[in-house]
PDB file of C-alpha atoms in Angstrom:
ATOM      1  CA  GLY A1432       0.000   0.000   0.000  1.00 38.00           C
ATOM      2  CA  GLU A1433       0.938   3.647   0.000  1.00 42.00           C
ATOM      3  CA  SER A1434       3.254   4.784   2.750  1.00 48.00           C
ATOM      4  CA  VAL A1435       5.616   7.608   3.373  1.00 57.00           C
ATOM      5  CA  GLY A1436       7.940   7.444   6.320  1.00 52.00           C
ATOM      6  CA  LEU A1437      10.790   9.318   7.927  1.00 44.00           C
ATOM      7  CA  HIS A1438      14.096   7.840   9.047  1.00 47.00           C
ATOM      8  CA  LEU A1439      14.521   9.880  12.242  1.00 48.00           C
ATOM      9  CA  PRO A1440      11.805  11.138  14.559  1.00 81.00           C
ATOM     10  CA  THR A1441      14.007  13.868  16.126  1.00 89.00           C
ATOM     11  CA  LEU A1442      16.941  15.953  14.986  1.00 92.00           C
ATOM     12  CA  SER A1443      18.915  18.393  17.105  1.00 95.00           C
ATOM     13  CA  VAL A1444      21.330  20.852  15.480  1.00 96.00           C
ATOM     14  CA  GLN A1445      23.350  23.869  16.500  1.00 97.00           C
ATOM     15  CA  GLU A1446      22.276  27.272  15.258  1.00 97.00           C
ATOM     16  CA  GLY A1447      24.118  28.073  12.041  1.00 96.00           C
ATOM     17  CA  ASP A1448      24.675  24.458  11.080  1.00 96.00           C
ATOM     18  CA  ASN A1449      23.021  22.821   8.101  1.00 96.00           C
ATOM     19  CA  SER A1450      20.141  20.401   8.731  1.00 96.00           C
ATOM     20  CA  ILE A1451      19.202  17.394   6.654  1.00 96.00           C
ATOM     21  CA  ILE A1452      15.829  15.735   7.130  1.00 95.00           C
ATOM     22  CA  ASN A1453      15.199  12.465   5.322  1.00 93.00           C
ATOM     23  CA  CYS A1454      12.105  10.739   4.038  1.00 92.00           C
ATOM     24  CA  ALA A1455      11.516   7.351   2.423  1.00 90.00           C
ATOM     25  CA  TYR A1456       8.497   6.540   0.307  1.00 87.00           C
ATOM     26  CA  SER A1457       7.194   3.300  -1.144  1.00 80.00           C
ATOM     27  CA  ASN A1458       4.815   4.299  -3.961  1.00 79.00           C
ATOM     28  CA  SER A1459       6.365   5.270  -7.303  1.00 77.00           C
ATOM     29  CA  ALA A1460       3.076   6.607  -8.698  1.00 83.00           C
ATOM     30  CA  SER A1461       3.098   9.986  -6.964  1.00 84.00           C
ATOM     31  CA  ASP A1462       3.249  13.094  -9.142  1.00 84.00           C
ATOM     32  CA  TYR A1463       5.165  15.338  -6.799  1.00 88.00           C
ATOM     33  CA  PHE A1464       6.453  15.605  -3.261  1.00 92.00           C
ATOM     34  CA  ILE A1465       6.027  18.382  -0.740  1.00 92.00           C
ATOM     35  CA  TRP A1466       7.774  19.376   2.457  1.00 94.00           C
ATOM     36  CA  TYR A1467       5.694  21.027   5.161  1.00 94.00           C
ATOM     37  CA  LYS A1468       6.721  22.729   8.391  1.00 95.00           C
ATOM     38  CA  GLN A1469       4.398  22.569  11.375  1.00 93.00           C
ATOM     39  CA  GLU A1470       4.896  24.707  14.431  1.00 93.00           C
ATOM     40  CA  SER A1471       3.224  23.832  17.689  1.00 89.00           C
ATOM     41  CA  GLY A1472      -0.505  24.559  17.634  1.00 87.00           C
ATOM     42  CA  LYS A1473      -0.572  25.529  13.968  1.00 90.00           C
ATOM     43  CA  GLY A1474      -1.450  23.973  10.659  1.00 91.00           C
ATOM     44  CA  PRO A1475       1.241  22.720   8.251  1.00 92.00           C
ATOM     45  CA  GLN A1476       2.975  25.403   6.245  1.00 92.00           C
ATOM     46  CA  PHE A1477       4.284  24.776   2.729  1.00 90.00           C
ATOM     47  CA  ILE A1478       8.080  24.926   2.399  1.00 93.00           C
ATOM     48  CA  ILE A1479       8.994  23.544  -0.996  1.00 93.00           C
ATOM     49  CA  ASP A1480       7.858  20.943  -3.489  1.00 91.00           C
ATOM     50  CA  ILE A1481       9.452  18.923  -6.264  1.00 93.00           C
ATOM     51  CA  ARG A1482       7.904  17.191  -9.236  1.00 91.00           C
ATOM     52  CA  SER A1483       8.612  13.512  -9.710  1.00 91.00           C
ATOM     53  CA  ASN A1484      10.536  14.203 -12.945  1.00 92.00           C
ATOM     54  CA  MET A1485      13.081  16.386 -11.119  1.00 94.00           C
ATOM     55  CA  ASP A1486      15.918  15.422  -8.797  1.00 95.00           C
ATOM     56  CA  LYS A1487      16.707  18.749  -7.157  1.00 97.00           C
ATOM     57  CA  ARG A1488      14.997  22.000  -6.393  1.00 96.00           C
ATOM     58  CA  GLN A1489      16.247  24.987  -4.423  1.00 96.00           C
ATOM     59  CA  GLY A1490      14.411  27.627  -2.486  1.00 93.00           C
ATOM     60  CA  GLN A1491      15.457  30.248  -0.016  1.00 91.00           C
ATOM     61  CA  ARG A1492      17.847  28.429   2.389  1.00 95.00           C
ATOM     62  CA  VAL A1493      16.195  25.110   1.523  1.00 97.00           C
ATOM     63  CA  THR A1494      16.981  22.412  -1.012  1.00 97.00           C
ATOM     64  CA  VAL A1495      14.987  19.288  -1.737  1.00 97.00           C
ATOM     65  CA  LEU A1496      16.627  16.259  -3.300  1.00 97.00           C
ATOM     66  CA  LEU A1497      14.709  13.383  -4.836  1.00 96.00           C
ATOM     67  CA  ASN A1498      16.281  10.010  -5.540  1.00 94.00           C
ATOM     68  CA  LYS A1499      13.704   7.893  -7.322  1.00 90.00           C
ATOM     69  CA  THR A1500      16.050   4.926  -7.619  1.00 91.00           C
ATOM     70  CA  VAL A1501      16.032   4.362  -3.869  1.00 91.00           C
ATOM     71  CA  LYS A1502      12.716   6.199  -3.245  1.00 91.00           C
ATOM     72  CA  HIS A1503      14.294   8.755  -0.979  1.00 93.00           C
ATOM     73  CA  LEU A1504      13.575  12.432  -0.416  1.00 94.00           C
ATOM     74  CA  SER A1505      15.554  14.883   1.680  1.00 96.00           C
ATOM     75  CA  LEU A1506      15.177  18.456   2.865  1.00 97.00           C
ATOM     76  CA  GLN A1507      18.316  20.463   3.467  1.00 97.00           C
ATOM     77  CA  ILE A1508      18.113  23.661   5.498  1.00 97.00           C
ATOM     78  CA  ALA A1509      21.148  25.910   5.299  1.00 97.00           C
ATOM     79  CA  ALA A1510      22.317  27.975   8.275  1.00 97.00           C
ATOM     80  CA  THR A1511      19.598  26.649  10.551  1.00 97.00           C
ATOM     81  CA  GLN A1512      17.992  29.257  12.786  1.00 96.00           C
ATOM     82  CA  PRO A1513      15.979  28.937  16.034  1.00 95.00           C
ATOM     83  CA  GLY A1514      12.870  29.861  14.046  1.00 95.00           C
ATOM     84  CA  ASP A1515      13.339  26.681  12.049  1.00 97.00           C
ATOM     85  CA  SER A1516      12.488  24.590  15.113  1.00 96.00           C
ATOM     86  CA  ALA A1517       9.326  22.670  14.211  1.00 95.00           C
ATOM     87  CA  VAL A1518       8.077  19.308  12.978  1.00 94.00           C
ATOM     88  CA  TYR A1519       8.790  18.686   9.304  1.00 95.00           C
ATOM     89  CA  PHE A1520       6.625  16.402   7.195  1.00 93.00           C
ATOM     90  CA  CYS A1521       7.169  15.048   3.737  1.00 93.00           C
ATOM     91  CA  ALA A1522       4.116  14.201   1.677  1.00 92.00           C
ATOM     92  CA  GLU A1523       3.427  12.443  -1.600  1.00 91.00           C
ATOM     93  CA  ALA A1524       0.865  14.110  -3.854  1.00 87.00           C
ATOM     94  CA  TYR A1525      -1.337  12.694  -6.607  1.00 84.00           C
ATOM     95  CA  TYR A1526      -2.813  14.909  -9.340  1.00 77.00           C
ATOM     96  CA  ASN A1527      -5.304  12.305 -10.539  1.00 77.00           C
ATOM     97  CA  GLN A1528      -6.775  11.900  -7.072  1.00 77.00           C
ATOM     98  CA  GLY A1529      -7.655  15.520  -6.455  1.00 77.00           C
ATOM     99  CA  GLY A1530      -4.177  16.351  -5.231  1.00 78.00           C
ATOM    100  CA  LYS A1531      -4.454  13.838  -2.392  1.00 82.00           C
ATOM    101  CA  LEU A1532      -1.540  13.971   0.048  1.00 87.00           C
ATOM    102  CA  ILE A1533      -0.057  11.021   1.905  1.00 88.00           C
ATOM    103  CA  PHE A1534       1.964  12.311   4.849  1.00 89.00           C
ATOM    104  CA  GLY A1535       4.936  10.782   6.589  1.00 86.00           C
ATOM    105  CA  GLN A1536       5.215  10.593  10.386  1.00 81.00           C
ATOM    106  CA  GLY A1537       7.262  13.753  10.833  1.00 89.00           C
ATOM    107  CA  THR A1538      10.698  14.756  12.135  1.00 92.00           C
ATOM    108  CA  GLU A1539      11.020  17.189  15.019  1.00 93.00           C
ATOM    109  CA  LEU A1540      13.857  19.634  14.412  1.00 96.00           C
ATOM    110  CA  SER A1541      15.311  21.331  17.470  1.00 95.00           C
ATOM    111  CA  VAL A1542      17.785  24.166  16.981  1.00 96.00           C
ATOM    112  CA  LYS A1543      20.112  24.944  19.874  1.00 93.00           C
ATOM    113  CA  PRO A1544      21.293  28.563  20.169  1.00 88.00           C
TER     114      PRO A1544
ATOM    115  CA  ASN B 680      -7.429  37.719   2.496  1.00 67.00           C
ATOM    116  CA  ALA B 681      -8.021  35.364   5.448  1.00 75.00           C
ATOM    117  CA  GLY B 682      -6.915  32.183   3.640  1.00 91.00           C
ATOM    118  CA  VAL B 683      -8.386  29.062   5.250  1.00 95.00           C
ATOM    119  CA  THR B 684     -10.399  29.457   8.432  1.00 96.00           C
ATOM    120  CA  GLN B 685     -11.916  26.790  10.671  1.00 97.00           C
ATOM    121  CA  THR B 686     -14.751  26.923  13.165  1.00 97.00           C
ATOM    122  CA  PRO B 687     -14.707  26.087  16.060  1.00 97.00           C
ATOM    123  CA  LYS B 688     -11.127  26.137  17.361  1.00 95.00           C
ATOM    124  CA  PHE B 689     -11.853  23.717  20.171  1.00 97.00           C
ATOM    125  CA  ARG B 690     -14.768  21.495  21.150  1.00 96.00           C
ATOM    126  CA  VAL B 691     -15.562  18.868  23.772  1.00 97.00           C
ATOM    127  CA  LEU B 692     -18.198  16.260  22.951  1.00 97.00           C
ATOM    128  CA  LYS B 693     -19.720  13.356  24.790  1.00 97.00           C
ATOM    129  CA  THR B 694     -19.793   9.957  23.115  1.00 98.00           C
ATOM    130  CA  GLY B 695     -22.764   9.752  20.764  1.00 97.00           C
ATOM    131  CA  GLN B 696     -23.156  13.495  20.236  1.00 97.00           C
ATOM    132  CA  SER B 697     -23.006  15.000  16.783  1.00 96.00           C
ATOM    133  CA  MET B 698     -21.304  18.099  15.490  1.00 96.00           C
ATOM    134  CA  THR B 699     -20.234  19.870  12.318  1.00 97.00           C
ATOM    135  CA  LEU B 700     -16.853  21.441  11.666  1.00 98.00           C
ATOM    136  CA  LEU B 701     -16.834  24.325   9.214  1.00 97.00           C
ATOM    137  CA  CYS B 702     -14.030  25.193   6.847  1.00 97.00           C
ATOM    138  CA  ALA B 703     -14.048  28.319   4.719  1.00 97.00           C
ATOM    139  CA  GLN B 704     -11.569  29.590   2.138  1.00 96.00           C
ATOM    140  CA  ASP B 705     -11.489  32.893   0.291  1.00 95.00           C
ATOM    141  CA  MET B 706      -8.936  31.983  -2.395  1.00 92.00           C
ATOM    142  CA  ASN B 707     -11.480  30.666  -4.915  1.00 92.00           C
ATOM    143  CA  HIS B 708      -9.882  27.230  -4.731  1.00 92.00           C
ATOM    144  CA  GLU B 709     -11.603  24.279  -6.387  1.00 91.00           C
ATOM    145  CA  TYR B 710     -10.168  21.598  -4.123  1.00 92.00           C
ATOM    146  CA  MET B 711     -10.753  21.230  -0.420  1.00 94.00           C
ATOM    147  CA  TYR B 712      -9.665  18.576   2.086  1.00 94.00           C
ATOM    148  CA  TRP B 713     -10.262  17.407   5.625  1.00 97.00           C
ATOM    149  CA  TYR B 714      -7.436  15.726   7.571  1.00 96.00           C
ATOM    150  CA  ARG B 715      -7.033  14.461  11.081  1.00 96.00           C
ATOM    151  CA  GLN B 716      -3.782  14.492  13.019  1.00 93.00           C
ATOM    152  CA  ASP B 717      -3.162  12.265  16.004  1.00 90.00           C
ATOM    153  CA  PRO B 718      -0.241  12.733  18.454  1.00 81.00           C
ATOM    154  CA  GLY B 719       3.149  11.994  16.935  1.00 75.00           C
ATOM    155  CA  MET B 720       1.693  11.276  13.520  1.00 79.00           C
ATOM    156  CA  GLY B 721       1.344  12.904  10.185  1.00 83.00           C
ATOM    157  CA  LEU B 722      -1.975  14.046   8.789  1.00 91.00           C
ATOM    158  CA  ARG B 723      -4.391  11.478   7.353  1.00 93.00           C
ATOM    159  CA  LEU B 724      -6.947  12.388   4.717  1.00 93.00           C
ATOM    160  CA  ILE B 725     -10.579  11.883   5.740  1.00 96.00           C
ATOM    161  CA  HIS B 726     -12.515  13.224   2.744  1.00 96.00           C
ATOM    162  CA  TYR B 727     -11.868  15.640  -0.052  1.00 94.00           C
ATOM    163  CA  SER B 728     -13.729  17.577  -2.712  1.00 94.00           C
ATOM    164  CA  VAL B 729     -12.673  18.504  -6.226  1.00 91.00           C
ATOM    165  CA  GLY B 730     -15.480  20.996  -6.718  1.00 92.00           C
ATOM    166  CA  GLU B 731     -18.792  22.315  -5.512  1.00 94.00           C
ATOM    167  CA  GLY B 732     -21.259  19.477  -5.045  1.00 94.00           C
ATOM    168  CA  THR B 733     -18.641  16.724  -5.191  1.00 94.00           C
ATOM    169  CA  THR B 734     -16.947  14.723  -2.428  1.00 96.00           C
ATOM    170  CA  ALA B 735     -14.707  11.670  -2.265  1.00 94.00           C
ATOM    171  CA  LYS B 736     -13.341   9.380   0.434  1.00 94.00           C
ATOM    172  CA  GLY B 737      -9.796   9.606   1.678  1.00 92.00           C
ATOM    173  CA  GLU B 738      -7.747   7.218   3.839  1.00 90.00           C
ATOM    174  CA  VAL B 739      -9.919   7.258   6.979  1.00 95.00           C
ATOM    175  CA  PRO B 740     -13.504   8.197   6.021  1.00 97.00           C
ATOM    176  CA  ASP B 741     -15.445   5.971   8.438  1.00 96.00           C
ATOM    177  CA  GLY B 742     -17.537   7.835  10.989  1.00 96.00           C
ATOM    178  CA  TYR B 743     -17.438  11.122   9.046  1.00 98.00           C
ATOM    179  CA  ASN B 744     -19.580  12.768   6.401  1.00 97.00           C
ATOM    180  CA  VAL B 745     -18.869  15.869   4.348  1.00 98.00           C
ATOM    181  CA  SER B 746     -20.715  18.352   2.187  1.00 97.00           C
ATOM    182  CA  ARG B 747     -19.596  20.987  -0.315  1.00 97.00           C
ATOM    183  CA  LEU B 748     -22.724  22.987  -1.068  1.00 95.00           C
ATOM    184  CA  LYS B 749     -20.762  26.162  -1.752  1.00 95.00           C
ATOM    185  CA  LYS B 750     -17.362  26.434  -3.377  1.00 95.00           C
ATOM    186  CA  GLN B 751     -15.877  28.322  -0.467  1.00 97.00           C
ATOM    187  CA  ASN B 752     -17.134  26.012   2.293  1.00 97.00           C
ATOM    188  CA  PHE B 753     -16.414  22.397   3.190  1.00 98.00           C
ATOM    189  CA  LEU B 754     -18.244  20.888   6.145  1.00 98.00           C
ATOM    190  CA  LEU B 755     -17.149  17.841   8.153  1.00 98.00           C
ATOM    191  CA  GLY B 756     -19.828  16.075  10.177  1.00 98.00           C
ATOM    192  CA  LEU B 757     -19.617  13.562  12.978  1.00 96.00           C
ATOM    193  CA  GLU B 758     -23.014  11.902  13.364  1.00 92.00           C
ATOM    194  CA  SER B 759     -22.204   9.936  16.522  1.00 96.00           C
ATOM    195  CA  ALA B 760     -18.891  10.923  18.045  1.00 96.00           C
ATOM    196  CA  ALA B 761     -16.591   8.245  19.485  1.00 97.00           C
ATOM    197  CA  PRO B 762     -13.494   8.638  21.711  1.00 97.00           C
ATOM    198  CA  SER B 763     -11.393   7.388  18.776  1.00 96.00           C
ATOM    199  CA  GLN B 764     -12.320  10.574  16.958  1.00 97.00           C
ATOM    200  CA  THR B 765     -10.463  12.684  19.507  1.00 97.00           C
ATOM    201  CA  SER B 766      -7.937  14.433  17.312  1.00 97.00           C
ATOM    202  CA  VAL B 767      -6.911  17.692  15.716  1.00 96.00           C
ATOM    203  CA  TYR B 768      -8.740  18.316  12.458  1.00 98.00           C
ATOM    204  CA  PHE B 769      -7.207  20.371   9.668  1.00 97.00           C
ATOM    205  CA  CYS B 770      -8.875  21.692   6.594  1.00 97.00           C
ATOM    206  CA  ALA B 771      -6.932  22.594   3.465  1.00 94.00           C
ATOM    207  CA  SER B 772      -7.608  23.982   0.021  1.00 93.00           C
ATOM    208  CA  SER B 773      -5.724  24.178  -3.261  1.00 89.00           C
ATOM    209  CA  SER B 774      -6.165  25.262  -6.849  1.00 83.00           C
ATOM    210  CA  LEU B 775      -4.245  22.323  -8.356  1.00 69.00           C
ATOM    211  CA  ASP B 776      -3.042  24.714 -11.000  1.00 68.00           C
ATOM    212  CA  ARG B 777       0.144  23.061 -12.193  1.00 58.00           C
ATOM    213  CA  ASP B 778       1.996  26.234 -11.260  1.00 58.00           C
ATOM    214  CA  GLU B 779       0.438  26.432  -7.806  1.00 56.00           C
ATOM    215  CA  GLU B 780      -0.413  23.046  -6.394  1.00 60.00           C
ATOM    216  CA  THR B 781       0.201  23.967  -2.777  1.00 76.00           C
ATOM    217  CA  GLN B 782      -2.396  22.976  -0.229  1.00 85.00           C
ATOM    218  CA  TYR B 783      -3.046  25.795   2.221  1.00 89.00           C
ATOM    219  CA  PHE B 784      -4.005  24.646   5.701  1.00 93.00           C
ATOM    220  CA  GLY B 785      -6.259  26.154   8.311  1.00 95.00           C
ATOM    221  CA  PRO B 786      -5.249  26.548  11.984  1.00 94.00           C
ATOM    222  CA  GLY B 787      -6.989  23.347  13.095  1.00 96.00           C
ATOM    223  CA  THR B 788      -9.882  22.328  15.330  1.00 97.00           C
ATOM    224  CA  ARG B 789      -9.097  20.404  18.502  1.00 96.00           C
ATOM    225  CA  LEU B 790     -11.810  17.886  19.285  1.00 97.00           C
ATOM    226  CA  LEU B 791     -12.050  15.916  22.505  1.00 97.00           C
ATOM    227  CA  VAL B 792     -14.632  13.141  22.739  1.00 97.00           C
ATOM    228  CA  LEU B 793     -15.317  11.908  26.263  1.00 97.00           C
TER     229      LEU B 793
END
């Protein structure tokens, strides 16, 4: 069945360091992948997405890498800041199913000052 | 532009009671979604809608009903609440324009069923 999972439930980094959050998925049929950030008591907030025909996409301080061979997705955050502390979710998305999202469990990122 | 709003923010129900959660969006989005999030887990799709008057089942539809009578509103109903439905409920909307597929989420509704 469909499943999206994360390798590590928690990640602690020092302020200024780079963070890498990983995600494994099992279904090759998804059209694109999305990373969301969720702060305590709030709804998920879009960070960056990548289509399934791409292997890299860069945003402001963030980069997403997609390796379809091993069904692996990663989110890299450069110069991590205390405001980056949150739970990060990867999600698979399907155009032909109304944009349905299948979420992974989440990784909690903690940034130490 | 308020984005996605949800009503109420918090609710306590007794087992067997019914209630309706309201989601509203002002972005003229075609697609709307209801998710639930349990502690330590990602969001799971309950139901979704690809347009006014249409609904479809997601991953965990049992015990819930939905209606999309107006494009801007998506209602989630619990006919007979159960303790297993204690969760945080998030609504989302998107345009599914290939240049803007992002789902925008509301702030959530915390539901406690006793």
